[in-house]
Structures are given as C-alpha cells and as structure tokens.
Coordinates of C-alpha atoms and ligand atoms in Angstrom, one line a residue:
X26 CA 0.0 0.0 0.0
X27 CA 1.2 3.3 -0.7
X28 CA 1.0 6.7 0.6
X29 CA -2.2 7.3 -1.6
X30 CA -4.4 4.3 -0.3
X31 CA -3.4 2.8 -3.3
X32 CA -2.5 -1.1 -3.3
X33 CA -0.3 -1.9 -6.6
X34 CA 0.1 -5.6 -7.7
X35 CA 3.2 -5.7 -9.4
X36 CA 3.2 -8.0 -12.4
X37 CA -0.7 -8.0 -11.8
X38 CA 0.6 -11.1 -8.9
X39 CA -2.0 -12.5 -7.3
X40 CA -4.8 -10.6 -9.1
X41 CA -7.7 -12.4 -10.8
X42 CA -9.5 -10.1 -13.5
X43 CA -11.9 -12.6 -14.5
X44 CA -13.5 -16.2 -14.8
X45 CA -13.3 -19.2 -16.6
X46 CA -14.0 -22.5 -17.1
X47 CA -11.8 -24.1 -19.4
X48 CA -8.1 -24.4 -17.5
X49 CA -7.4 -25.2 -13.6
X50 CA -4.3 -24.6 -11.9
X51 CA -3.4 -25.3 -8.3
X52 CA 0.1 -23.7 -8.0
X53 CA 0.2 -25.7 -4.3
X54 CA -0.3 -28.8 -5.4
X55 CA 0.9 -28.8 -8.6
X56 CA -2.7 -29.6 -10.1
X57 CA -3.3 -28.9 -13.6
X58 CA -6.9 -29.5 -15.9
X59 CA -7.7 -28.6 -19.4
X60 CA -11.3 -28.1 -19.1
X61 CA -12.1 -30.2 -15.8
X62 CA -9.9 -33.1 -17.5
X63 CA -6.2 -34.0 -15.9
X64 CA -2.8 -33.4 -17.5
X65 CA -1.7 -36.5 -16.3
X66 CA -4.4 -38.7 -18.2
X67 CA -4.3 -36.1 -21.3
X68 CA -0.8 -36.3 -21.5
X69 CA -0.6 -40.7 -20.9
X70 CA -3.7 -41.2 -23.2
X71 CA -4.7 -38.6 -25.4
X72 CA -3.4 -36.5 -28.5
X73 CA -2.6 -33.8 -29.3
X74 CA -5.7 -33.5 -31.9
X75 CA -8.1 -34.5 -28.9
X76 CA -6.7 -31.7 -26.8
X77 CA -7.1 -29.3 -29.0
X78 CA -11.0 -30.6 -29.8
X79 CA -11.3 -30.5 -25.8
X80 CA -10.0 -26.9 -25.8
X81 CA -11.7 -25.6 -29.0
X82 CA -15.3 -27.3 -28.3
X83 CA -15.0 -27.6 -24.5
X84 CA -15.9 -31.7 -24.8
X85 CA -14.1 -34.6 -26.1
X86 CA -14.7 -35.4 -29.2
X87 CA -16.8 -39.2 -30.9
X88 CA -14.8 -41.0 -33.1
X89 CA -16.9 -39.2 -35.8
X90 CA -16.4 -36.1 -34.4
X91 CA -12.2 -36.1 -33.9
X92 CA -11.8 -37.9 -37.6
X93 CA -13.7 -34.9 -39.3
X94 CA -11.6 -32.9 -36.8
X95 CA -8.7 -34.1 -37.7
X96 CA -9.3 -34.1 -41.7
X97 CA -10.0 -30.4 -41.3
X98 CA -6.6 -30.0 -39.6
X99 CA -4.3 -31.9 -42.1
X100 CA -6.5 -30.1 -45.2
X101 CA -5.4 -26.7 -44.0
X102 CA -1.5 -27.5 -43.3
X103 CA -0.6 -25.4 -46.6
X104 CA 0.8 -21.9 -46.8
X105 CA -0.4 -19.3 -49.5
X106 CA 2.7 -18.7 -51.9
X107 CA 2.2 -15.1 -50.4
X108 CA 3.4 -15.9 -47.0
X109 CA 5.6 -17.9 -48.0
X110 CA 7.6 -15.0 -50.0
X111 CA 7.4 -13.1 -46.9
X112 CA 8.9 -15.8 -45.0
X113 CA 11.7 -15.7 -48.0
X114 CA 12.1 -12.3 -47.4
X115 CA 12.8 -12.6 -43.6
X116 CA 14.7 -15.6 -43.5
X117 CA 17.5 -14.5 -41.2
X118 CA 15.5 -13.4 -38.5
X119 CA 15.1 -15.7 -35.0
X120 CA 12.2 -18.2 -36.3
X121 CA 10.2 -16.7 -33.6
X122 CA 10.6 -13.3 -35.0
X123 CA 9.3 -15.2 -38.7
X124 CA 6.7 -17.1 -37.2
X125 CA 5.6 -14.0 -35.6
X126 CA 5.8 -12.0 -38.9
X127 CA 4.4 -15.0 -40.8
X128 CA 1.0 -15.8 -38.9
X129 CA 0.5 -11.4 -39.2
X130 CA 0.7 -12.1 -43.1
X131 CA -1.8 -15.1 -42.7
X132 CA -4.4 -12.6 -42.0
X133 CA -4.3 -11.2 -45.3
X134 CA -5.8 -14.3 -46.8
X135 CA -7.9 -15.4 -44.3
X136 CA -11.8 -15.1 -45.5
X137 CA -12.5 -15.2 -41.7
X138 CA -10.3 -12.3 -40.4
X139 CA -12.6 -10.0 -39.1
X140 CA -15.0 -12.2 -38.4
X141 CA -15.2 -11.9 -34.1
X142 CA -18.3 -14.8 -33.7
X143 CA -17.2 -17.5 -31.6
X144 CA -17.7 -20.3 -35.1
X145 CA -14.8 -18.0 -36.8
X146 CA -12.6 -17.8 -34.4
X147 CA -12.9 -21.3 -34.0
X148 CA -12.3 -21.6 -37.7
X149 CA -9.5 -19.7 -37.3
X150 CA -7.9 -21.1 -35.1
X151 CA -8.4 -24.6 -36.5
X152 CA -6.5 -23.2 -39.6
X153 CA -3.8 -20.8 -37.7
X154 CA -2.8 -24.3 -35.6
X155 CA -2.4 -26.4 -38.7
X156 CA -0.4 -23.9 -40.5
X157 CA 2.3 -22.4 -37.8
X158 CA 4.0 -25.7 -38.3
X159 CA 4.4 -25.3 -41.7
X160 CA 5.9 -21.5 -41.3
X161 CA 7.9 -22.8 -39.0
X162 CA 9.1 -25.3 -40.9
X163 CA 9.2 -24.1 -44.7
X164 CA 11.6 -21.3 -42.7
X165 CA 13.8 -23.4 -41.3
X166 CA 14.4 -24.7 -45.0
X167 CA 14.5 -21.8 -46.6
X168 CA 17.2 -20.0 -44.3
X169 CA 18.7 -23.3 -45.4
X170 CA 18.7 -23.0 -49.0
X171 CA 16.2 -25.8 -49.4
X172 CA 12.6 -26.1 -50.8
X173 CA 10.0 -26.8 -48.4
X174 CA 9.0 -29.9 -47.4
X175 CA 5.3 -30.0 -48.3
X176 CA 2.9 -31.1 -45.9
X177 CA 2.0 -35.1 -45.7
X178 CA -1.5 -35.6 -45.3
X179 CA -0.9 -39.0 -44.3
X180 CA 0.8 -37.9 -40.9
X181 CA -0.5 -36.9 -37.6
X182 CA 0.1 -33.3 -36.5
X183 CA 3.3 -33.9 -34.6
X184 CA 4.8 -36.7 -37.2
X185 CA 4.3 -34.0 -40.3
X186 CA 5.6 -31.2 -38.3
X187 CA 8.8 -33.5 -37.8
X188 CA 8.6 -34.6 -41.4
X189 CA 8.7 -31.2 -42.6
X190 CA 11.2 -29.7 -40.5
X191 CA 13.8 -32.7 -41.3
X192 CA 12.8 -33.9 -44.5
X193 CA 13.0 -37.2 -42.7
X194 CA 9.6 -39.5 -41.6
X195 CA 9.7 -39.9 -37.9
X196 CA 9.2 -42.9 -35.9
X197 CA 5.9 -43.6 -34.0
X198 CA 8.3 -43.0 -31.1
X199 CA 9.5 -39.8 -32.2
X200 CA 6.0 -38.6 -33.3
X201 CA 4.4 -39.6 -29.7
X202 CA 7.0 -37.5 -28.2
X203 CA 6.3 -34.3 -29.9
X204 CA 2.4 -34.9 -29.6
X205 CA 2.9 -35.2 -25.7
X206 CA 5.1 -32.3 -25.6
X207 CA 2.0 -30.4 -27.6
X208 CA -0.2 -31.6 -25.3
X209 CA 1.5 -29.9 -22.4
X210 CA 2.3 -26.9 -24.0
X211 CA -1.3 -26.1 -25.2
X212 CA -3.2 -24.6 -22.3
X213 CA -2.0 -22.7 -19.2
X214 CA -4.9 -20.1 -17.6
X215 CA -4.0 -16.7 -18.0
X216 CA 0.0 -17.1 -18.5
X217 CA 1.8 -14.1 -19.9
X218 CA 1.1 -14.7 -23.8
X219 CA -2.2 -15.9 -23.2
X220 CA -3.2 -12.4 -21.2
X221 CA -1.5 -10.5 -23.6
X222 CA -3.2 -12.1 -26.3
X223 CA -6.8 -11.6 -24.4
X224 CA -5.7 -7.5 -24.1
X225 CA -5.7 -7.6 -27.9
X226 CA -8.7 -9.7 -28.5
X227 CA -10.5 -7.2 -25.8
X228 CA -9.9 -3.9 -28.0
X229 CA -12.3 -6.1 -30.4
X230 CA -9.6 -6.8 -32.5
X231 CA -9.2 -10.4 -34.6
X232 CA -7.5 -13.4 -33.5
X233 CA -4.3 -13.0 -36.2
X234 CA -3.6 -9.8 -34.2
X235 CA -4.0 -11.8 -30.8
X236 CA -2.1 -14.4 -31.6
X237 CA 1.0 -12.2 -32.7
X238 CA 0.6 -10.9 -29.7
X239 CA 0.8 -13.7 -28.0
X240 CA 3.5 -15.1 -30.2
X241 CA 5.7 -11.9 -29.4
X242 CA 4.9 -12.1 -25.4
X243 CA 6.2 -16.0 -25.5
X244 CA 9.7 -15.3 -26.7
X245 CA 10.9 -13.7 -23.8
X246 CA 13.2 -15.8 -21.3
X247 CA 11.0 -15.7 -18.9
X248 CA 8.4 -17.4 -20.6
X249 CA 8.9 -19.6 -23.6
X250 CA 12.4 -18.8 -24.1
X251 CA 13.7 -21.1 -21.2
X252 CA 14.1 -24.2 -22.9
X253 CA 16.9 -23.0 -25.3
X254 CA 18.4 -21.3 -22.1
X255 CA 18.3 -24.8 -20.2
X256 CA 20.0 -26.7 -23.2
X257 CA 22.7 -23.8 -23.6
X258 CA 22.8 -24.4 -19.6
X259 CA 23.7 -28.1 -20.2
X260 CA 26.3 -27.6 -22.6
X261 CA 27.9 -25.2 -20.9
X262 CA 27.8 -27.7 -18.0
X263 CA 29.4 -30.1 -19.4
X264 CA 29.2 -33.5 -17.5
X265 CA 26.8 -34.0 -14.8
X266 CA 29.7 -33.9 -12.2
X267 CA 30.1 -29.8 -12.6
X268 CA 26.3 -29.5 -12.1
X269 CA 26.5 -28.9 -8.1
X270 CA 29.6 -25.9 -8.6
X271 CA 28.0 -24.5 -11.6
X272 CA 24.5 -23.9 -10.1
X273 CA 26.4 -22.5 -7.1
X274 CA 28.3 -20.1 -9.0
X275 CA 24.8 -18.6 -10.9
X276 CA 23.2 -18.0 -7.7
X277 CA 25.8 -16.8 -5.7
X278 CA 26.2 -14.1 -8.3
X279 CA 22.3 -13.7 -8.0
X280 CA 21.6 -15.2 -11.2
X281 CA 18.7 -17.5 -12.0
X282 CA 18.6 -21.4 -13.1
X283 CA 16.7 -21.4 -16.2
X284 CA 13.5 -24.2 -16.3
X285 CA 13.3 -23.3 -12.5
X286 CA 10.4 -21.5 -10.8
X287 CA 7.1 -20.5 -11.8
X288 CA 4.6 -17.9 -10.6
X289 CA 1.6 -20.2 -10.0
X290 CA 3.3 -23.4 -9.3
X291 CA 4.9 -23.2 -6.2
X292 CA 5.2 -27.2 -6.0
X293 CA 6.1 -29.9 -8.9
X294 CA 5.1 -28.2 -12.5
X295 CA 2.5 -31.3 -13.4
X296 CA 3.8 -31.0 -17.0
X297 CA 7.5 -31.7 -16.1
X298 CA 7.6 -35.2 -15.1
X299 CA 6.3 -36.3 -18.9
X300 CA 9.2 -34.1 -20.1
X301 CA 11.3 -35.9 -17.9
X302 CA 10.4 -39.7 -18.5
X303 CA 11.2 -38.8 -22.2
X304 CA 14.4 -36.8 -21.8
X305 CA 15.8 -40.2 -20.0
X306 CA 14.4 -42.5 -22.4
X307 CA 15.3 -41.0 -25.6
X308 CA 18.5 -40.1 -24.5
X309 CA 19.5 -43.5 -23.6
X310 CA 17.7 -44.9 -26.3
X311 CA 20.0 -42.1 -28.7
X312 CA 23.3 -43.1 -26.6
X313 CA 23.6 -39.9 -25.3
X314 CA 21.8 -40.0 -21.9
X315 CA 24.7 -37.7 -20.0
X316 CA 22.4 -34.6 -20.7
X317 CA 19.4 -36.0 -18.8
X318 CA 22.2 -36.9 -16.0
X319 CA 23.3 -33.4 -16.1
X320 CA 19.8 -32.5 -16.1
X321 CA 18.9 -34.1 -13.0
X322 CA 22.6 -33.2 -11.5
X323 CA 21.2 -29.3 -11.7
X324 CA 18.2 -30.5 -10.1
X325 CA 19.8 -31.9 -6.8
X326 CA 21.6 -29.0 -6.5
X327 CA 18.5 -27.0 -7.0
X328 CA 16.7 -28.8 -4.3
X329 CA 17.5 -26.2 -1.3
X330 CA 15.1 -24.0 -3.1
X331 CA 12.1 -26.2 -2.8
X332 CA 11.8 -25.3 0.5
X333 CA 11.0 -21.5 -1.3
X334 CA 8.9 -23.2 -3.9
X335 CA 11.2 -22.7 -6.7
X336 CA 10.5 -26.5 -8.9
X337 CA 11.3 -27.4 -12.3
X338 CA 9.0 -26.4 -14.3
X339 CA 7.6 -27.5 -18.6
X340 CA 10.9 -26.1 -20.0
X341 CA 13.6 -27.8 -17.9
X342 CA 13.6 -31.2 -19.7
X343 CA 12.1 -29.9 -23.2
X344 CA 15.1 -28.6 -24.6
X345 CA 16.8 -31.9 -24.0
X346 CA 13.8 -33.3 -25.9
X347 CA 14.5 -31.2 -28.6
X348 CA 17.7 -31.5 -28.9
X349 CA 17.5 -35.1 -29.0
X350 CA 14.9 -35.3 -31.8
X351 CA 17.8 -33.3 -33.8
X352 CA 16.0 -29.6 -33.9
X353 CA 18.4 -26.9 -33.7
X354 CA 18.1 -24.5 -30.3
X355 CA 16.4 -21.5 -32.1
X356 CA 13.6 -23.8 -32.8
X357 CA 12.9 -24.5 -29.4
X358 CA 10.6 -21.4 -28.6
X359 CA 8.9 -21.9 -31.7
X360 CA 8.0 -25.3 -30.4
X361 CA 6.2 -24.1 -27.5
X362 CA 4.3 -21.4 -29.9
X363 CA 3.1 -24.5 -32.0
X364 CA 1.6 -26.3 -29.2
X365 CA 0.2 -22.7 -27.7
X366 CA -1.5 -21.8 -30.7
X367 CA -5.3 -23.2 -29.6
X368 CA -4.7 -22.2 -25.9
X369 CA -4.6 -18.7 -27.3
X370 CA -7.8 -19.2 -29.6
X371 CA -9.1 -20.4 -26.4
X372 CA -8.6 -17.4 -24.2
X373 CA -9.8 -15.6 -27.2
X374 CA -13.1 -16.8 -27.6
X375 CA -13.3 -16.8 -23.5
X376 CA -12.7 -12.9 -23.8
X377 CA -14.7 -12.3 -27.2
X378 CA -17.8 -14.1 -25.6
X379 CA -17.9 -12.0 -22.2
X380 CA -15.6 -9.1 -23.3
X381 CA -15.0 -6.0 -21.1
X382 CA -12.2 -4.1 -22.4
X383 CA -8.8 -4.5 -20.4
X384 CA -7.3 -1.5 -20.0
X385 CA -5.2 -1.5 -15.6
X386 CA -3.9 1.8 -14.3
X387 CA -0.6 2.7 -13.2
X388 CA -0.3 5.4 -10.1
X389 CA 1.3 8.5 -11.2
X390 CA 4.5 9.2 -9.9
X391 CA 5.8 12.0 -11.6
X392 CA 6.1 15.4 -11.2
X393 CA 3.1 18.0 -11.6
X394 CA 1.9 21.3 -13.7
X395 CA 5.9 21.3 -14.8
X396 CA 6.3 24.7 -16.4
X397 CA 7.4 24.5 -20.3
X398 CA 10.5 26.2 -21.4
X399 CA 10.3 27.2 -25.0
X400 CA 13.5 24.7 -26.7
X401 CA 16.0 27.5 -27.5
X402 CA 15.4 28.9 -24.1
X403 CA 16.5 25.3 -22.4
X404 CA 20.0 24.7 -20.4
X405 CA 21.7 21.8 -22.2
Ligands
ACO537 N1 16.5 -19.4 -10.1 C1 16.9 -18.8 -9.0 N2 16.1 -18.1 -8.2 C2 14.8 -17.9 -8.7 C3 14.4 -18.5 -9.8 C4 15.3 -19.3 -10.6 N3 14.9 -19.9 -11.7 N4 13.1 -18.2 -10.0 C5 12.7 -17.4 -9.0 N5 13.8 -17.2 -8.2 C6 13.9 -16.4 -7.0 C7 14.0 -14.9 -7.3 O1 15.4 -14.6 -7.4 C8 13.3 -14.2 -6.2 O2 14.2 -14.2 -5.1 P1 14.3 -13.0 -4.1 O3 12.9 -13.0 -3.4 O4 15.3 -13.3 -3.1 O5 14.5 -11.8 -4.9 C9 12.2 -15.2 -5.9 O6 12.6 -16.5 -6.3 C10 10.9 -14.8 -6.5 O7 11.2 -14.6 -7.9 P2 10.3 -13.7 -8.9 O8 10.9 -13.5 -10.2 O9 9.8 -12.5 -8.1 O10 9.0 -14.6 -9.0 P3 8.1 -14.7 -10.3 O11 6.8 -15.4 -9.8 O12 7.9 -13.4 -10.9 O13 9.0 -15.7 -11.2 C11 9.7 -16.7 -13.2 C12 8.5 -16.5 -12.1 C13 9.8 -15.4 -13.9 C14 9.3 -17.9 -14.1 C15 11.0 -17.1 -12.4 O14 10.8 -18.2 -11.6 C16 12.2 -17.2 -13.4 O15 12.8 -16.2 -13.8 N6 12.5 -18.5 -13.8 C17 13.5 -18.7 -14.8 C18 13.0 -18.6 -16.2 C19 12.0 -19.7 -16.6 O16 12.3 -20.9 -16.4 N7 10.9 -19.4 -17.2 C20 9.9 -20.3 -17.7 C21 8.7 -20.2 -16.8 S1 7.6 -21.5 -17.2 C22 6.7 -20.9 -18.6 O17 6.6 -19.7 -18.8 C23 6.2 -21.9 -19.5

C-alpha cells in the first residue's frame, strides 16, 4: 500500500480479473486440468488432436467427431505462396521473430479475419494451428537454401511437423513424443502470452492480431524462451559432475537457473515429469543420456530452493527433448508457440464471448503542472 491508499500488484501477482472454465491450476499442489480433464491422463492417453478438440469445443470429441476434426486440420497445413515469399524475405531473422511476422501475413488471406463470432474464431484457429507448423518449418528450410518440405496428409500433427522440418519420416516414437510435448504446451490459464493475447482480443480486434501478440509475449526468457536457455545451460555444463559448482556459481552471483520457478506453481510443474520420463528414455535410447544426467545433477543441486517453492518447471527437460529429436536450439521457442496456438484461440473466444475491455492503471508518480520552457530557451 502506498502513501495514496493505493495497493499496486506488481506483475498483476495475485490478481484475478476474471472467470473461466476451461483451465485449472493449483500452484500448491501442482494440479493442472484442461477443461475439468487432468494433464496426467491427457498427456498418458490422449493427443494432441483430442486436446485441442477438448480446448476448441469444450468436450471430447466421438470417433466421428475427432476424424472430421482431424481431416479439417491436415487439409489446411498449406501456406499461401504469399506468406511464403514473406517468410523468404525474412529468413535470417530468430524463427520466432518469422513465425511472428508470418501468422500477421496469414491474415491477409484469411476469409475469416474480421470475423469476431465464436464459429470464426474457431475456424481460425483450426487453420492458424495447422499452419504455424508449416511456417515454422518451410523457414527453417529456406534460411537453409532448401525447398520446403510439403505437408503429408498422411501424418499426424506432430509426425508431419517433424517430417517437414527434417525432410526425414519420424518414428511412431519420435511422433508420440512431440504430440505429448503439444499436449503440455497447449493450455495454461492466463500465462503471460495468453493475457497479452486476451488484451488484444478485448480492443475487439481479430484473432491473427491476438495471436501475434501472444507469439511476441512467449519469446521472452522468462516465458517460452527457457528451454533454449536450459539446453545452452547443459552444454555449458558439461558433464553432470560440474552440475553442483555451476548452479552454485549462478546463484551466488544472484543469477537464475533457467527451467526453475514459476509464478503459480509453487510445488512440482504437473507437466514436467512427462518431459522428464522422455528426456531419460530418448537419450538412452539415442546413446547420449549424460544430458538427462546433467539434467537431474542441476536438479539436486537445486533442491535447497524447494523449501521456497522454486521447482522445475515444462521447460527444464524440453530442450533436451528437442535436442535429441535433432532440432536446432532457435527452434525451441517456436515449439512451445506451436503447441500454444489453440490455448490462445481459447482465451480468445473466453474474452470475445464475455468481453469487457482491459485497459489496468498505473499510479502516477511524476512530477506535476511542470512549467514548459520554450526549446532554444532550455540549459543543455
Ligand atoms: N533461479 C533462482 N532463483 C529464482 C528462480 C530461478 N529460476 N526463479 C525465482 N527465483 C527467486 C528470485 O530470485 C526471487 O528471489 P528473491 O525473493 O530473493 O528476490 C524469488 O525467487 C521470486 O522470484 P520472482 O521473479 O519475483 O517470481 P516470479 O513469480 O515473478 O517468477 C519466473 C517466475 C519469472 C518464471 C521465475 O521463476 C524465473 O525467472 N524463472 C527462470 C525462467 C524460466 O524458467 N521461465 C519459464 C517459466 S515457465 C513458462 O513460462 C512456461
């Protein structure tokens, strides 16, 4: 409280601006639902398709239901030759700076893109998650000097992803992998992006514009952007026995251990044990399981903090994931964007259906009735 009366919740901590029913967190307990349904069971026995039916529709889908789904997902994978010229022209930009730039140029040849009803943005957002993988990947292949891999009707969401981005078919294995990582990745409650992109959906505006938004909040390190810090992390430790002096050494110079901490979960992140069953069993399965050892080396040494609630949370064993599958770091972020895409149409559709424009103060503390001096008349 300050000297005004006026109580100020930095980083809005704490503050609940309104209700919802689609995604439960309890930060105590580590407790996580996607519409009433938990992450555990989503992430053991459903797909990423499912999930995003679940999200989109707010049930899970019949057989009928998910197939038809599903066809309308793999039918809109491909990009108009306009975006992809744009993605030509911005090639050596971060791919989350082209994905960013790529999904804005979508809305230029979307029939739907300034249609707000709830069928539209549904409609859109059924399109804009079937195409960001296919920016993401036709990029990664351009900056590369090579054609895009076109999109394979024949594979799942996560498996053509894969395909396109390494011009190679992935295993069932493989596939599963990146469809559980989706699954975590696809819903989180009012998170950073996810706010952000409900700000720009309550001006009125359309989803494209929310989910730029969104996709420009999620780079950040301390939001998506962890789990290329966390693999950068590993390398630079090295071998699981400098873990212990290395984490020392970052927070006695007051740093932070990135893939650590949360502000909701203050126990386990629910997500991060699926994350971590795969890190160990790909990497032993790939001959390379030191960097799940150096993994859960940082982790012991981290464990002081529990007792001040700072856990591992989705991005400490995802870039190890990555890695593993053979996606280079600056894909990482990008990753988490791809599985984010329907949790933003989601908050969007939330806001657009009870929308109250969202628009916090700050309390002024600057000077008052400052007297202006003409420019030639001012001291330098
Ligand atoms: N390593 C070391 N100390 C930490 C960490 C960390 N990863 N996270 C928090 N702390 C400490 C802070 O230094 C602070 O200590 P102090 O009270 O002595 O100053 C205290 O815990 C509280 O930290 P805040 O930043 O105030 O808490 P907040 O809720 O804002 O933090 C955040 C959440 C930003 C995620 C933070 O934990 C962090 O920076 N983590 C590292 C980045 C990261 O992993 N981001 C991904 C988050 S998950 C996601 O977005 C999908």
């Amino acid at each position: 409280m300050t000297n005004s009366g006026i109580e100020i919740h930095k980083g809005l901590n704490g503050v609940y601006f309104d209700r919802s029913d689609s995604c439960f967190i309890d930060g105590g307990i580590g407790k996580l639902l996607y519409r009433g349904y938990d992450i555990h069971d989503l992430a053991e026995k459903s797909t990423f398709e499912e999930v995003v039916y679940l999200l989109l529709y707010g049930k899970l889908p019949t057989i009928p239901e998910l197939s038809a789904f599903d066809n309308d997902l793999r039918s809109n994978r491909e990009l108009p030759s306009g975006v992809l010229d744009v993605i030509e022209a911005v090639k050596n930009a971060h791919p989350m700076d082209v994905l960013r730039t790529a999904v804005s140029a979508l809305s230029a040849f979307d029939e739907d893109v300034d249609d707000n009803s709830t069928e539209a943005i549904i409609r859109k957002g059924i399109r804009l998650t079937a195409q960001a993988p296919t920016i993401v990947a036709s990029h990664h292949r351009i900056r590369n000097g090579k054609s895009p891999v076109k999109p394979n009707s024949r594979l799942n969401h996560a498996g053509n992803f894969l395909n396109m981005l390494l011009d190679k078919e992935p295993t069932a294995e493989e596939s599963r992998i990146l469809d559980v990582d989706f699954i975590l990745h696809a819903e989180h409650g009012s998170n950073a992006s996810a706010f952000a992109a409900r700000v720009t959906a309550s001006t009125v505006s359309d989803l494209h514009s929310a989910v730029v938004t969104g996709i420009g909040t999620l780079k950040g390190p301390l939001h998506g952007g962890a789990a290329e810090a966390v693999q950068k992390m590993a390398e630079a430790v090295g071998t699981p026995e400098n873990a212990a002096a290395y984490v020392k050494n970052i927070l006695d110079n007051k740093g932070r251990i990135m893939g650590f901490g949360h502000r909701v979960y203050k126990a386990e992140d629910p997500r991060a044990r699926h994350l971590a069953e795969r890190s160990e069993s790909l990497g032993a399965e790939r001959g390379e399981p030191h960097w799940f050892q150096i993994l859960t080396g940082i982790q012991e040494a981290m464990k002081p903090y529990q007792s001040r609630g700072i856990y591992v949370n989705v991005d400490f064993f995802a870039g190890s994931i990555y890695y593993l599958l053979g996606i280079p770091e600056d894909i990482f972020v990008p990753i988490f964007a791809l599985g984010r895409v329907p949790g933003w149409a989601l908050n969007v559709i939330e806001q657009s259906s009870n929308n109250m424009l969202i628009r916090p103060l700050t309390e002024y503390t600057g000077p008052f009735d400052v007297e202006y001096v003409p420019i030639e008349d001012r001291e330098s």
